[in-house]
Amino acid sequence: MVKHNFKQHLPLILGVLAIITVVKCQVVETSWHRADGIMSEKRSNYREQISADELNEFMKRWPEFNELGLLKDIDLSRMKVSETLSWKMRWWFVYRHWDAERFFYVYSRLLKLMEELKVRREAESIIKHLSSRKDDLALQMIKLQKKRIRAQGMSANELLLVSSHEKELNKMFKQYP
């Protein structure tokens, strides 16, 4: 009687084991899996400074991101922007091989770099105008402006990179704030 009952349940047990085995198999590599692989490689190369490749890719993607109206749903003041992403935005980032946190880091870093370029130009202009004067007030102002330039603390390479694309960035951020 035990043998008969076991024979009845054997196909069911084998079927369940076969289903579990099939579920564990990855038959097709999906775009999501490919993106995970690409993103883990990209994340290992992230630095505080943005690279020329990142800048070029960002400049290509920022208008596209804004034209889709995806920015209106994002709270950029949050520490983890990725927590506020809708499923549409998540797919957008996956298919473009961008990490959402890095995308908005590059955005904020570019804004800071552009602001620093503006501050440096203003300070250098003031120094240039005051350089012919030798009174104490002018010397104090020159010293203050030099301190203002050093206070920003951005790398020279990044500033050079951004200054070479400054017109395009200004136009892009004016059109897509």
Short mmCIF file of C-alpha atoms in Angstrom, two decimals:
data_model
loop_
_atom_site.label_atom_id
_atom_site.label_comp_id
_atom_site.label_asym_id
_atom_site.label_seq_id
_atom_site.Cartn_x
_atom_site.Cartn_y
_atom_site.Cartn_z
CA MET A 1 0.00 0.00 0.00
CA VAL A 2 2.86 2.39 0.71
CA LYS A 3 4.42 1.59 -2.67
CA HIS A 4 1.19 2.34 -4.50
CA ASN A 5 0.75 5.72 -2.75
CA PHE A 6 4.38 6.64 -3.49
CA LYS A 7 3.90 5.75 -7.18
CA GLN A 8 0.88 8.06 -7.34
CA HIS A 9 2.78 11.02 -5.84
CA LEU A 10 6.05 10.46 -7.72
CA PRO A 11 4.97 12.38 -10.87
CA LEU A 12 3.75 15.26 -8.69
CA ILE A 13 7.03 15.40 -6.76
CA LEU A 14 9.07 15.22 -9.97
CA GLY A 15 6.91 17.94 -11.52
CA VAL A 16 7.45 20.26 -8.56
CA LEU A 17 11.21 19.62 -8.65
CA ALA A 18 11.28 20.29 -12.40
CA ILE A 19 9.40 23.57 -11.95
CA ILE A 20 11.80 24.68 -9.20
CA THR A 21 14.78 23.84 -11.41
CA VAL A 22 13.35 25.75 -14.37
CA VAL A 23 12.55 28.78 -12.22
CA LYS A 24 16.17 28.89 -11.03
CA CYS A 25 17.49 28.84 -14.59
CA GLN A 26 18.09 32.06 -16.44
CA VAL A 27 17.16 31.18 -19.97
CA VAL A 28 17.47 34.65 -21.46
CA GLU A 29 19.62 37.53 -20.40
CA THR A 30 17.28 40.49 -20.13
CA SER A 31 18.10 44.13 -20.63
CA TRP A 32 17.80 44.58 -16.89
CA HIS A 33 20.51 41.94 -16.27
CA ARG A 34 22.81 43.47 -18.89
CA ALA A 35 22.27 46.90 -17.38
CA ASP A 36 23.13 45.53 -13.92
CA GLY A 37 26.43 44.24 -15.25
CA ILE A 38 27.26 47.49 -17.01
CA MET A 39 26.23 49.57 -13.99
CA SER A 40 28.32 47.58 -11.53
CA GLU A 41 31.34 48.17 -13.76
CA LYS A 42 30.53 51.88 -14.08
CA ARG A 43 30.01 52.23 -10.31
CA SER A 44 33.48 50.86 -9.65
CA ASN A 45 34.91 53.73 -11.72
CA TYR A 46 32.99 56.57 -10.03
CA ARG A 47 35.09 59.32 -8.54
CA GLU A 48 34.26 62.62 -6.90
CA GLN A 49 35.29 64.41 -10.08
CA ILE A 50 33.21 63.91 -13.19
CA SER A 51 34.92 62.64 -16.31
CA ALA A 52 34.71 63.96 -19.85
CA ASP A 53 32.77 60.85 -20.89
CA GLU A 54 30.25 61.38 -18.11
CA LEU A 55 29.86 65.02 -19.06
CA ASN A 56 29.28 64.21 -22.73
CA GLU A 57 26.81 61.44 -21.91
CA PHE A 58 24.99 63.68 -19.43
CA MET A 59 24.73 66.48 -21.98
CA LYS A 60 23.14 64.02 -24.37
CA ARG A 61 20.68 62.59 -21.81
CA TRP A 62 19.61 65.65 -19.80
CA PRO A 63 17.42 67.19 -22.55
CA GLU A 64 15.88 63.79 -23.27
CA PHE A 65 15.12 63.29 -19.56
CA ASN A 66 13.46 66.71 -19.35
CA GLU A 67 11.48 66.36 -22.57
CA LEU A 68 9.82 63.27 -21.14
CA GLY A 69 8.74 65.35 -18.15
CA LEU A 70 10.37 62.98 -15.68
CA LEU A 71 11.98 65.67 -13.52
CA LYS A 72 8.71 67.04 -12.12
CA ASP A 73 8.19 63.94 -9.93
CA ILE A 74 11.65 63.97 -8.36
CA ASP A 75 12.54 65.53 -5.03
CA LEU A 76 16.17 66.58 -5.54
CA SER A 77 16.48 67.74 -1.92
CA ARG A 78 16.33 64.14 -0.65
CA MET A 79 19.53 62.34 0.18
CA LYS A 80 18.65 59.31 -1.96
CA VAL A 81 16.96 60.47 -5.12
CA SER A 82 16.51 56.88 -6.24
CA GLU A 83 13.91 56.38 -3.50
CA THR A 84 11.54 58.81 -5.24
CA LEU A 85 11.79 57.33 -8.74
CA SER A 86 8.71 56.01 -10.47
CA TRP A 87 8.84 52.80 -12.50
CA LYS A 88 9.04 54.87 -15.69
CA MET A 89 12.11 56.68 -14.46
CA ARG A 90 13.71 53.45 -13.30
CA TRP A 91 13.30 51.96 -16.78
CA TRP A 92 14.64 55.13 -18.35
CA PHE A 93 17.82 54.90 -16.25
CA VAL A 94 18.20 51.15 -16.85
CA TYR A 95 17.96 51.42 -20.62
CA ARG A 96 20.42 54.30 -20.72
CA HIS A 97 22.85 52.61 -18.33
CA TRP A 98 22.82 55.44 -15.82
CA ASP A 99 22.75 55.16 -12.07
CA ALA A 100 20.08 57.62 -10.89
CA GLU A 101 22.17 58.80 -7.95
CA ARG A 102 25.16 59.45 -10.21
CA PHE A 103 23.00 61.18 -12.83
CA PHE A 104 21.79 63.73 -10.30
CA TYR A 105 25.24 63.96 -8.72
CA VAL A 106 26.65 64.96 -12.13
CA TYR A 107 23.80 67.45 -12.50
CA SER A 108 24.46 69.11 -9.13
CA ARG A 109 28.23 68.97 -9.63
CA LEU A 110 27.91 70.74 -12.99
CA LEU A 111 25.78 73.46 -11.42
CA LYS A 112 28.39 73.96 -8.69
CA LEU A 113 31.24 74.03 -11.20
CA MET A 114 29.44 76.57 -13.36
CA GLU A 115 28.77 78.71 -10.31
CA GLU A 116 32.44 78.50 -9.34
CA LEU A 117 33.49 79.60 -12.82
CA LYS A 118 31.24 82.62 -12.42
CA VAL A 119 32.67 83.42 -8.98
CA ARG A 120 36.24 83.06 -10.25
CA ARG A 121 35.61 85.34 -13.20
CA GLU A 122 34.07 87.98 -10.95
CA ALA A 123 36.95 87.76 -8.49
CA GLU A 124 39.57 87.89 -11.26
CA SER A 125 37.84 90.92 -12.75
CA ILE A 126 37.87 92.70 -9.40
CA ILE A 127 41.55 91.82 -8.90
CA LYS A 128 42.37 93.13 -12.38
CA HIS A 129 40.62 96.45 -11.67
CA LEU A 130 42.26 96.83 -8.27
CA SER A 131 45.77 95.74 -9.30
CA SER A 132 46.79 99.26 -10.30
CA ARG A 133 45.88 100.64 -6.87
CA LYS A 134 48.30 100.32 -3.96
CA ASP A 135 46.21 101.57 -1.02
CA ASP A 136 45.38 99.32 1.93
CA LEU A 137 41.72 98.94 1.02
CA ALA A 138 42.57 97.77 -2.51
CA LEU A 139 45.15 95.30 -1.15
CA GLN A 140 42.60 93.94 1.32
CA MET A 141 40.04 93.54 -1.46
CA ILE A 142 42.58 91.72 -3.65
CA LYS A 143 43.44 89.42 -0.75
CA LEU A 144 39.73 88.79 -0.12
CA GLN A 145 39.10 87.97 -3.80
CA LYS A 146 42.04 85.54 -3.90
CA LYS A 147 40.63 83.87 -0.79
CA ARG A 148 37.25 83.71 -2.51
CA ILE A 149 38.82 81.91 -5.48
CA ARG A 150 40.55 79.34 -3.25
CA ALA A 151 37.46 78.77 -1.08
CA GLN A 152 35.51 76.96 -3.76
CA GLY A 153 37.92 74.01 -3.84
CA MET A 154 36.95 72.45 -7.17
CA SER A 155 39.61 70.73 -9.23
CA ALA A 156 41.31 72.59 -12.06
CA ASN A 157 40.69 69.69 -14.46
CA GLU A 158 36.95 69.76 -13.86
CA LEU A 159 36.82 73.52 -14.18
CA LEU A 160 38.70 73.32 -17.47
CA LEU A 161 36.38 70.56 -18.69
CA VAL A 162 33.25 72.52 -17.80
CA SER A 163 34.59 75.82 -19.14
CA SER A 164 35.17 74.17 -22.52
CA HIS A 165 31.46 73.24 -22.65
CA GLU A 166 30.12 76.20 -20.74
CA LYS A 167 28.10 77.77 -23.57
CA GLU A 168 26.35 74.50 -24.35
CA LEU A 169 25.71 73.82 -20.67
CA ASN A 170 24.29 77.31 -20.07
CA LYS A 171 22.02 76.94 -23.08
CA MET A 172 20.95 73.44 -22.00
CA PHE A 173 20.22 74.42 -18.38
CA LYS A 174 18.37 77.53 -19.53
CA GLN A 175 16.19 75.46 -21.85
CA TYR A 176 15.87 72.52 -19.42
CA PRO A 177 16.26 73.86 -15.86
#
